[in-house]
Amino acid sequence: MNQYEWKTQSSEETSQFAQKLAAHLRPGDVLALEGDLGAGKTTFTKGLAKGLDIKKTVNSPTFTIIKEYQGRMPLYHMDVYRLEDAYEDLGFEEYFEGEGVTVVEWAHLIEEQLPSERLTIYLHHEEQDQRKITLLPKGQRYEQLCKEIV
Ligand code: ADP
Ligand code: MG
């Protein structure tokens, strides 16, 4: 399986990388974000939002699980960290198959509910302001997407 790696040296660089990815996204795309607390998942999501021309400030939806933003296309931002039951059906599927892009922080916590085809993005805190971003595409759509941005 192919995987793609980048390093960023600041939160701005992570945001810029996400903006670049956003330019290639389509309705129905699902991005699964993984990484420890403070790795940069929300920072990445803010960059995505910017790239989708979303004007509202995106913040961590820790207590709401799902937030929806309107831009060039909708962005469904999920943070499932505090979801108590991994099998709880909050209607995730309708978002995954919706008219927007879905980004899920801590996606592995709802592994069973995720679509089998998705782009997993690992953020790893390397040192201070340096992060390693690894893209792992599952399915042809996401293989193609990765090739578009390298
Ligand atoms: P998470 O959502 O993964 O818990 P956040 O995006 O909320 O993480 O927080 C990441 C923190 O790390 C922010 O304070 C951000 O400014 C900082 N940071 C420093 N360097 C980077 C970088 N290269 N990429 C992303 N965030 C960074
Ligand atoms: Mg977060």
PDB file of N, CA, C and O and ligand atoms in Angstrom, residues 41-42 60 79 105, ligand 2:
ATOM      1  N   LYS A  41      -4.505  17.877  14.701  1.00  0.00           N
ATOM      2  CA  LYS A  41      -5.694  17.468  13.947  1.00  0.00           C
ATOM      3  C   LYS A  41      -6.645  18.646  13.721  1.00  0.00           C
ATOM      4  O   LYS A  41      -7.155  18.841  12.614  1.00  0.00           O
ATOM      5  N   THR A  42      -6.869  19.411  14.777  1.00  0.00           N
ATOM      6  CA  THR A  42      -7.776  20.559  14.623  1.00  0.00           C
ATOM      7  C   THR A  42      -7.122  21.650  13.779  1.00  0.00           C
ATOM      8  O   THR A  42      -7.783  22.284  12.946  1.00  0.00           O
ATOM      9  N   SER A  60     -12.540  23.183  18.065  1.00  0.00           N
ATOM     10  CA  SER A  60     -12.635  21.778  18.394  1.00  0.00           C
ATOM     11  C   SER A  60     -14.052  21.440  18.852  1.00  0.00           C
ATOM     12  O   SER A  60     -14.553  22.026  19.787  1.00  0.00           O
ATOM     13  N   ASP A  79     -15.401  15.079  15.982  1.00  0.00           N
ATOM     14  CA  ASP A  79     -14.354  14.714  16.935  1.00  0.00           C
ATOM     15  C   ASP A  79     -14.984  13.675  17.847  1.00  0.00           C
ATOM     16  O   ASP A  79     -15.837  14.004  18.673  1.00  0.00           O
ATOM     17  N   GLU A 105     -11.785  13.518  13.606  1.00  0.00           N
ATOM     18  CA  GLU A 105     -10.649  13.427  14.529  1.00  0.00           C
ATOM     19  C   GLU A 105     -10.831  12.188  15.408  1.00  0.00           C
ATOM     20  O   GLU A 105     -11.922  11.895  15.845  1.00  0.00           O
TER      21      GLU A 105
HETATM   22 MG    MG B   2      -8.550  18.439  18.096  1.00  0.00          MG
END
